[in-house]
Every structure is written in C-alpha cells, then in structure tokens.
Coordinates of C-alpha atoms in Angstrom, one line a residue:
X1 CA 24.3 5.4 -5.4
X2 CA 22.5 1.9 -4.4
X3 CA 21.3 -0.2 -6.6
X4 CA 17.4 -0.4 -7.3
X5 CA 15.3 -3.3 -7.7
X6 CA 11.8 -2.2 -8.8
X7 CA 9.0 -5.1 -8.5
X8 CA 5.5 -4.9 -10.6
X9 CA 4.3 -5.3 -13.9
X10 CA 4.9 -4.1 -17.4
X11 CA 2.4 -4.2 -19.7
X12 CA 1.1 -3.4 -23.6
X13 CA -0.3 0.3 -23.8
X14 CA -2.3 1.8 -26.5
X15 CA -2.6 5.3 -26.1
X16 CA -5.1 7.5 -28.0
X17 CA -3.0 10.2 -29.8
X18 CA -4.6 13.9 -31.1
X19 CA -5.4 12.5 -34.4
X20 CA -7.6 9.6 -32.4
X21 CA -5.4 6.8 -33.4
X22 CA -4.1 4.4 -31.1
X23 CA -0.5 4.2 -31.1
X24 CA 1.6 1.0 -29.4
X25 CA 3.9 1.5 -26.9
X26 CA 4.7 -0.5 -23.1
X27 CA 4.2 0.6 -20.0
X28 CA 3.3 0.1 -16.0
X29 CA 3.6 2.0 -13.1
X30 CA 7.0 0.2 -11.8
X31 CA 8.4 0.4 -14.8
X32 CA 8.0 3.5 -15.4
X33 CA 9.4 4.9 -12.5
X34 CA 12.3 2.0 -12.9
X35 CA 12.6 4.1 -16.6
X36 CA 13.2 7.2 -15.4
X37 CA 15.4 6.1 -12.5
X38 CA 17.6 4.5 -15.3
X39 CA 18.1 7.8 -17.0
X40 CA 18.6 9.4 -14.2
X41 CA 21.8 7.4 -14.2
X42 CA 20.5 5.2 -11.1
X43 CA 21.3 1.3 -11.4
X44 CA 18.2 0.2 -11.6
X45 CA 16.7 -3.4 -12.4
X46 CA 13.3 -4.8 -12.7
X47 CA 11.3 -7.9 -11.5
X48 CA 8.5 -9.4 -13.1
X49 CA 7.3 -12.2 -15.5
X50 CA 6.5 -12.5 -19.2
X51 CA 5.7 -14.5 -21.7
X52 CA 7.9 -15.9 -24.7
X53 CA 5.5 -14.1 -27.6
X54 CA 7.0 -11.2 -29.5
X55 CA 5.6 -8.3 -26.9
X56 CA 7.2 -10.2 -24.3
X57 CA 10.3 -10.1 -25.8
X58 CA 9.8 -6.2 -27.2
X59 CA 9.1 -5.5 -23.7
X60 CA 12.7 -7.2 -22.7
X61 CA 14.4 -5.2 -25.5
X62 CA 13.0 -2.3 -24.3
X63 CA 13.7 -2.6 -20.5
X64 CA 17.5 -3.7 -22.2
X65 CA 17.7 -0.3 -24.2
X66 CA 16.7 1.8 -21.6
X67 CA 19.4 0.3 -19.2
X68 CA 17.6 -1.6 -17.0
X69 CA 18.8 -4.7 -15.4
X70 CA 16.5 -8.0 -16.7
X71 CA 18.1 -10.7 -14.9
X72 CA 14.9 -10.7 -12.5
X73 CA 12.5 -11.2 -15.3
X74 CA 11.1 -14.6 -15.3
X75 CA 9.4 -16.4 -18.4
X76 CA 6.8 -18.7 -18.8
X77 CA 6.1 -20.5 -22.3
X78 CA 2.8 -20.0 -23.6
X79 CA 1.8 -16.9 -22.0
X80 CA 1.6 -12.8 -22.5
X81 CA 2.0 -10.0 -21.1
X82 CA -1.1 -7.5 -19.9
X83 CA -2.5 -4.9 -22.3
X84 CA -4.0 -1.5 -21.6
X85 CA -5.9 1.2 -23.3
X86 CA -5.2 5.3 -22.4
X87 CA -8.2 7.7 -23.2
X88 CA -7.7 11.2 -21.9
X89 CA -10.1 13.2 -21.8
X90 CA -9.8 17.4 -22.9
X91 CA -8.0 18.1 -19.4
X92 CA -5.9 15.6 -19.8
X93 CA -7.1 13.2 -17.4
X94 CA -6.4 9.1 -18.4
X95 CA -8.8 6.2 -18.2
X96 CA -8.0 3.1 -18.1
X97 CA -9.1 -0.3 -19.7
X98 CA -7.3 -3.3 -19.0
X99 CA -6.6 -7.3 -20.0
X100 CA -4.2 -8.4 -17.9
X101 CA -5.8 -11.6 -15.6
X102 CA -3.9 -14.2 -17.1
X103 CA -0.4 -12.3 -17.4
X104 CA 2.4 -14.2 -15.7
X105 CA 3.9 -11.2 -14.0
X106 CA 0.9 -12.0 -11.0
X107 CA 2.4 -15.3 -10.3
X108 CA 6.2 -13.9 -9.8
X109 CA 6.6 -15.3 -6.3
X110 CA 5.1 -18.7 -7.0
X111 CA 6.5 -19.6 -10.7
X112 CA 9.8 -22.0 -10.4
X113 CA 12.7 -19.6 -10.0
X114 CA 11.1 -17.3 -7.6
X115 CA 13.8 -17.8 -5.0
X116 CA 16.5 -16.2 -7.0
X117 CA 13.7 -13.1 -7.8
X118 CA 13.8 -12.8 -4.0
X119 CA 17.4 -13.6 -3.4
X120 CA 18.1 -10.4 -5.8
X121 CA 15.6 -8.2 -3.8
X122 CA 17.2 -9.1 -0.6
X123 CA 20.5 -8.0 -2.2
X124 CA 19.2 -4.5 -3.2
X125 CA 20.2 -1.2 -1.9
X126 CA 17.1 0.1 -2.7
X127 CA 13.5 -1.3 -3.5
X128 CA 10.8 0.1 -5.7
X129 CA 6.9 -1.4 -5.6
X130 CA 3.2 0.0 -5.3
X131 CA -0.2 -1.1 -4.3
X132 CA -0.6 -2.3 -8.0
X133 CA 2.1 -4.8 -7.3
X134 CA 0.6 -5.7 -4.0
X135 CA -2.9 -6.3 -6.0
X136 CA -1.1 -8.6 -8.2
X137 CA -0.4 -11.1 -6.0
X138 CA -2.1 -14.3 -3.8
X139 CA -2.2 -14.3 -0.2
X140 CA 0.6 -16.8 -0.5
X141 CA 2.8 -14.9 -3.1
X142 CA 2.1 -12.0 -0.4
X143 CA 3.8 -13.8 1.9
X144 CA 6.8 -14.5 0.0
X145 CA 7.3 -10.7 -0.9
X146 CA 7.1 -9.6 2.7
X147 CA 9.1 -12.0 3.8
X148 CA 11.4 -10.9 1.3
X149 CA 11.3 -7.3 1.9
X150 CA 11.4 -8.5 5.8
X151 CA 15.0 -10.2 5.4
X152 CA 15.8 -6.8 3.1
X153 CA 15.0 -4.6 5.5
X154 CA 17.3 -6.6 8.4
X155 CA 20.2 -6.3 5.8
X156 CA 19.7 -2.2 6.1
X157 CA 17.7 -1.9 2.6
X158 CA 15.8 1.3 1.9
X159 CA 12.2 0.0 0.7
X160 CA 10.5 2.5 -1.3
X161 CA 6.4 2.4 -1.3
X162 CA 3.5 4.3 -3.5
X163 CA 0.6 3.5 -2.1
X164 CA -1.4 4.0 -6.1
X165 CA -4.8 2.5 -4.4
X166 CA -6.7 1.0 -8.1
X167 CA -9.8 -0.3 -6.4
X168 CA -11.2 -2.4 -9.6
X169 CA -7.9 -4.3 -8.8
X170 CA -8.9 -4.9 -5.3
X171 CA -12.4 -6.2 -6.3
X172 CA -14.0 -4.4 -4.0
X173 CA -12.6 -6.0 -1.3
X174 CA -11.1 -2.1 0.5
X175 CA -10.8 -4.9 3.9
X176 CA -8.3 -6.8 1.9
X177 CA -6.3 -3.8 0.1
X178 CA -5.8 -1.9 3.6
X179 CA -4.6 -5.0 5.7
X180 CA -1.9 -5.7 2.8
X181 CA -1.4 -1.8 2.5
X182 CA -0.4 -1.9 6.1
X183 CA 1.9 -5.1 5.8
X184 CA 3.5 -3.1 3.4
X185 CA 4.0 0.6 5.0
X186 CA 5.5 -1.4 8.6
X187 CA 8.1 -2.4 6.3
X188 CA 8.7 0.9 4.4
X189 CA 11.3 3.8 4.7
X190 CA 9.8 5.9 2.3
X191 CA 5.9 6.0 1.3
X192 CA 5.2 8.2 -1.8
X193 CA 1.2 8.3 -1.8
X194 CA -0.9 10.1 -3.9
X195 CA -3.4 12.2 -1.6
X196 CA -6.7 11.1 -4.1
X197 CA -5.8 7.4 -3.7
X198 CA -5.3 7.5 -0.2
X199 CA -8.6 9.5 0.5
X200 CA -10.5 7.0 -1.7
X201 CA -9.1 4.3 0.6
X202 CA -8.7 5.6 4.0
X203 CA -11.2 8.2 4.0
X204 CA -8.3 10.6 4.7
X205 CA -9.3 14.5 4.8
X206 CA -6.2 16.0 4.1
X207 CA -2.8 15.4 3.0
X208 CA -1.5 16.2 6.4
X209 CA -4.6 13.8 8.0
X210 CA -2.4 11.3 5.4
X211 CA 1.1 12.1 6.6
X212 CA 0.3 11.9 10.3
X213 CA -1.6 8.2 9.2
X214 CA 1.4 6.4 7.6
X215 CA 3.7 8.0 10.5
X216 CA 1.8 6.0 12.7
X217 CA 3.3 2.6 10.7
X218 CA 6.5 4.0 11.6
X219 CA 7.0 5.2 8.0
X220 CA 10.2 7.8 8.7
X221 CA 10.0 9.9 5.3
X222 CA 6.4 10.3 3.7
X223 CA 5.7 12.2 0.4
X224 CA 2.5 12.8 -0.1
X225 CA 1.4 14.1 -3.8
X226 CA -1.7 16.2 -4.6
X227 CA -1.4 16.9 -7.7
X228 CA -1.4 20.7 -8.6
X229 CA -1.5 21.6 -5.1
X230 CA 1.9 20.3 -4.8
X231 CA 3.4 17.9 -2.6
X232 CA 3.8 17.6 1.9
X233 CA 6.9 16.3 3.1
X234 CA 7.2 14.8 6.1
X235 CA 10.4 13.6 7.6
X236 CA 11.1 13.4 11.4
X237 CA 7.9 15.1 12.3
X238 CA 8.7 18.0 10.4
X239 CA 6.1 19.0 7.7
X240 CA 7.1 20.8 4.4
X241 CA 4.8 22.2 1.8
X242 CA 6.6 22.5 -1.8
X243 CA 4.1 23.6 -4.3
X244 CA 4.3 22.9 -8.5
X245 CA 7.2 25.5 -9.9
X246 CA 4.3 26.4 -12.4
X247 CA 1.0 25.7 -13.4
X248 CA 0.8 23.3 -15.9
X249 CA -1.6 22.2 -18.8
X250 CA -1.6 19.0 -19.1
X251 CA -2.2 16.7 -22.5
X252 CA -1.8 13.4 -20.2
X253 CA -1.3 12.5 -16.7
X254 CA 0.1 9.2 -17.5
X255 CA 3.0 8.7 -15.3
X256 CA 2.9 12.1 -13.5
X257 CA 3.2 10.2 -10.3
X258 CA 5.8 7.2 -11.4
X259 CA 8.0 10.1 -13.0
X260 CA 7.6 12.4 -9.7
X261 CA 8.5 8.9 -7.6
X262 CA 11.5 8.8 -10.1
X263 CA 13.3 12.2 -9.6
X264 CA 12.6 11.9 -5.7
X265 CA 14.5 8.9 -5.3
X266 CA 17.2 9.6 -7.5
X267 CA 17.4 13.2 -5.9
X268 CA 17.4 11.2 -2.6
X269 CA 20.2 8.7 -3.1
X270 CA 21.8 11.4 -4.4
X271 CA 21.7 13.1 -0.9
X272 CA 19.3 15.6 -1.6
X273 CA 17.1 16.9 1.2
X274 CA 13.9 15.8 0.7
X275 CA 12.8 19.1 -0.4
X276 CA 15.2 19.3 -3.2
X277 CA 14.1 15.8 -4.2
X278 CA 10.5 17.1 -4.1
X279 CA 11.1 20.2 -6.1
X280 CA 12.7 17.6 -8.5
X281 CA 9.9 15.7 -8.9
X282 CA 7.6 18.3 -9.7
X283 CA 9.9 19.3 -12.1
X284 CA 9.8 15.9 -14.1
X285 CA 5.9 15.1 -13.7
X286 CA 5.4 18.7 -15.3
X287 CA 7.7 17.5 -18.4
X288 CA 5.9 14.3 -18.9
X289 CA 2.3 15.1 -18.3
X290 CA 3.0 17.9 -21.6
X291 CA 3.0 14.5 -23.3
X292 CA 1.2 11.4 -24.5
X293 CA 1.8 8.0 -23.0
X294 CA 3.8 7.0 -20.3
X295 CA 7.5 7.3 -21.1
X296 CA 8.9 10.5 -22.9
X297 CA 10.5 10.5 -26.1
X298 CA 13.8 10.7 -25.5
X299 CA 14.8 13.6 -26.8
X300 CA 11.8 15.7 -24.8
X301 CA 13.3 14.2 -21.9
X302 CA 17.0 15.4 -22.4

C-alpha cells in the first residue's frame, strides 16, 4: 500500500454534546480523513503548521497516537492553532463557527522549511487535500503546492481531491475558488466531491451533470457523494450508482464525508474496484454520523 501524505489544517473543536455542554476535542477535514486512513492500517502522514502552545502540541500528541506520521508539521513560536464550534441541529445537521485567521497552518508553503513540506509531498505514493486546503492558502503559496503536486504527479503519484466548496472561506469571491478548483482537478486522479458543494459552486443539476463536469479536467475516477441518495461512480466513462446499505439517523454529520473519503481510498489502494470502495465508504460515514464530533471513540470504531 502507498504511503499517504494528507495536506490541510487541524484545528480545536468544541462540539455541543446531548446534555448541551461543549466538550473539547481536535479536528479538520484532512485530518480526519488522514485518521481514519491511519486505522485503516494505511501509512499515512500529515502536513500542516502549528503553534508551540499546549493545543499545538495536544494536537501533535494526538496525530502521534493515532499513527500518523508528523515529520511534515511545521511550528512557529508564538502562534495557535484554529478553533471551531459544532451545533447540530435535531436532524443532525452541523454548523459551524470558526477562529482560525491567524493560525499558522495558512502559511505552510511560505514559512522557512516549506521546501522539505514539499520535498515529502513529492515523495508520496499518494496525496490527500480539499478545497478547504486550497482556501487556506495565498496566490503565491498556491503556486508552490501545484507545483508540488505538478513534480508529484510526473513521478507517477496518485493525487487525491474533495472538492468541500466552504464559500465564507472563499469570501465571496466563487471567481477565485473555481479557477483554483480547476488548477487543482487538471492535476487529480481521483476527485471525491460532495454533490451539494459542487451545486452551490458550479450550479451543477445533478450528480451525473457533476461527474460528466470534472471528466472534462481529465479527472479519470470521480466519486461523487450525495448524501442519503448514495454515491455515482465514474471511472472510464462508466457510471455506477451505489446507494447507502441502510437508512440512517443521524446524531451528527461531522466527518461523514472525510470518513467516506477514508474507506474509499484505503479500499482503493487496497485494489478494490471502486464500487467495493464505495460500498465501504458508506459503510464508515453511516458509523460515524451515529456519533458526536468528528473522530469516533475508538472502541465504536472497532
């Protein structure tokens, strides 16, 4: 199995719980996925930049405990990491609130020791980001990532893409996100776009209208997720429709989509069709969106 480099952000999360507390845990769409990939036995590391406070370095511990490789973590004195806030509402469905403008993690490709960040990206079998990684970034740290991924890609690298369109990340500017999107897709081997996100930002009509869009960036394998209506595969021009095993009630749909991302690739790199690896996926999200917060307790996830 290759080795996968995920690239993003990791953040503080408080999560509402049933009694209406807020309880402390970490989290970020990367990382979760680069979680669940660990425990799916998968090498996995993860790229970013912290601080030196104490959730900076609970946040290393953390990424340490689950097995995921650090050495592409970068810290700056002074700083701290991001913070969110999870309220679900009675279906289960998560808003957000976030601080996280002055975490380090949006400089990664311009902070002094960048070039080893991408040096160990170029080296990956495999490579993991979203379009909240993409939003993180400068025009100029932009460029060093896709030149990155560019020089990956030559060496016969699998990159892995989820579109996750935030547009308060984007500022408004939906000019901006889609000519970075498409940077990003002309590089990608795998897209794993959720259908909503991609409507919001395309103005797609259907997640086949979506498929047949990101083939014409030359993705080869596209997965497009829709929630309870299940997932389209597309690979080679051949469309499959794999629906949920089971309806679901959800308590929160934190992560349903970093977890599905998760099992897909590690069903993948296993050499599971993409069908299989779809089926897998579902079968994850459905375990994790019975729970609070991003990452299951271990034991739930066993």
């Amino acid at each position: 199995m290759s080795k996968v480099i995920s690239i993003g952000e990791v953040m503080v999360e408080f999560s509402r719980g049933a009694d209406g507390r807020y309880g402390l845990s970490i989290g970020g769409d990367t990382f979760n996925t680069a979680v669940y990939l660990a425990r799916a036995g998968i090498e996995t590391a993860y790229a970013t930049a912290l601080g030196d406070d104490r959730f900076s370095q609970a946040i290393r511990a953390s990424a340490e405990g689950e097995g995921i490789g650090t050495g592409q973590i970068l810290h700056v004195a002074g700083r701290s990491p991001g913070l969110y806030v999870i309220d679900t509402d009675a279906r289960g469905e998560r808003s957000f609130t976030y601080w996280r403008d002055t975490s380090p993690a949006r400089e990664l490709f311009e902070l002094p020791g960048w070039e080893g960040i991408a040096e160990a990206v170029i080296e990956a079998g495999t490579i993991y980001f979203s379009g909240i990684t993409l939003s993180l970034y400068s025009n100029a740290g932009l460029g060093r990532l896709f030149a990155t991924l560019e020089f990956a890609r030559e060496r016969g690298a699998r990159i892995v893409f989820d579109g996750n369109f935030r547009p308060r990340n984007w500022k408004g500017d939906v000019g901006r996100a889609r000519a970075v999107y498409a940077q990003a897709l002309k590089r990608s081997s795998i897209a794993l776009p959720t259908f909503d996100d991609e409507a919001m930002l395309w103005g797609d009509g259907s997640p086949a209208a979506t498929a047949e869009r990101l083939a014409t960036f030359g993705v080869p394998e596209v997965v497009v997720k829709n929630g309870p209506e299940g997932a389209l595969v597309s690979v080679g021009g051949s469309s499959h429709f794999v629906p949920i095993p089971a309806p679901v009630e959800p308590v929160d749909t934190t992560a349903a989509g970093d977890s599905f991302n998760a099992a897909y690739l590690a069903a993948r790199l296993g050499g599971q069709s993409p069908v299989a690896a779809a089926e897998a996926g579902h079968e994850l999200a459905g375990r994790v969106i019975r729970h609070r917060g991003a990452i299951l307790p271990r034991q739930a996830h066993s």
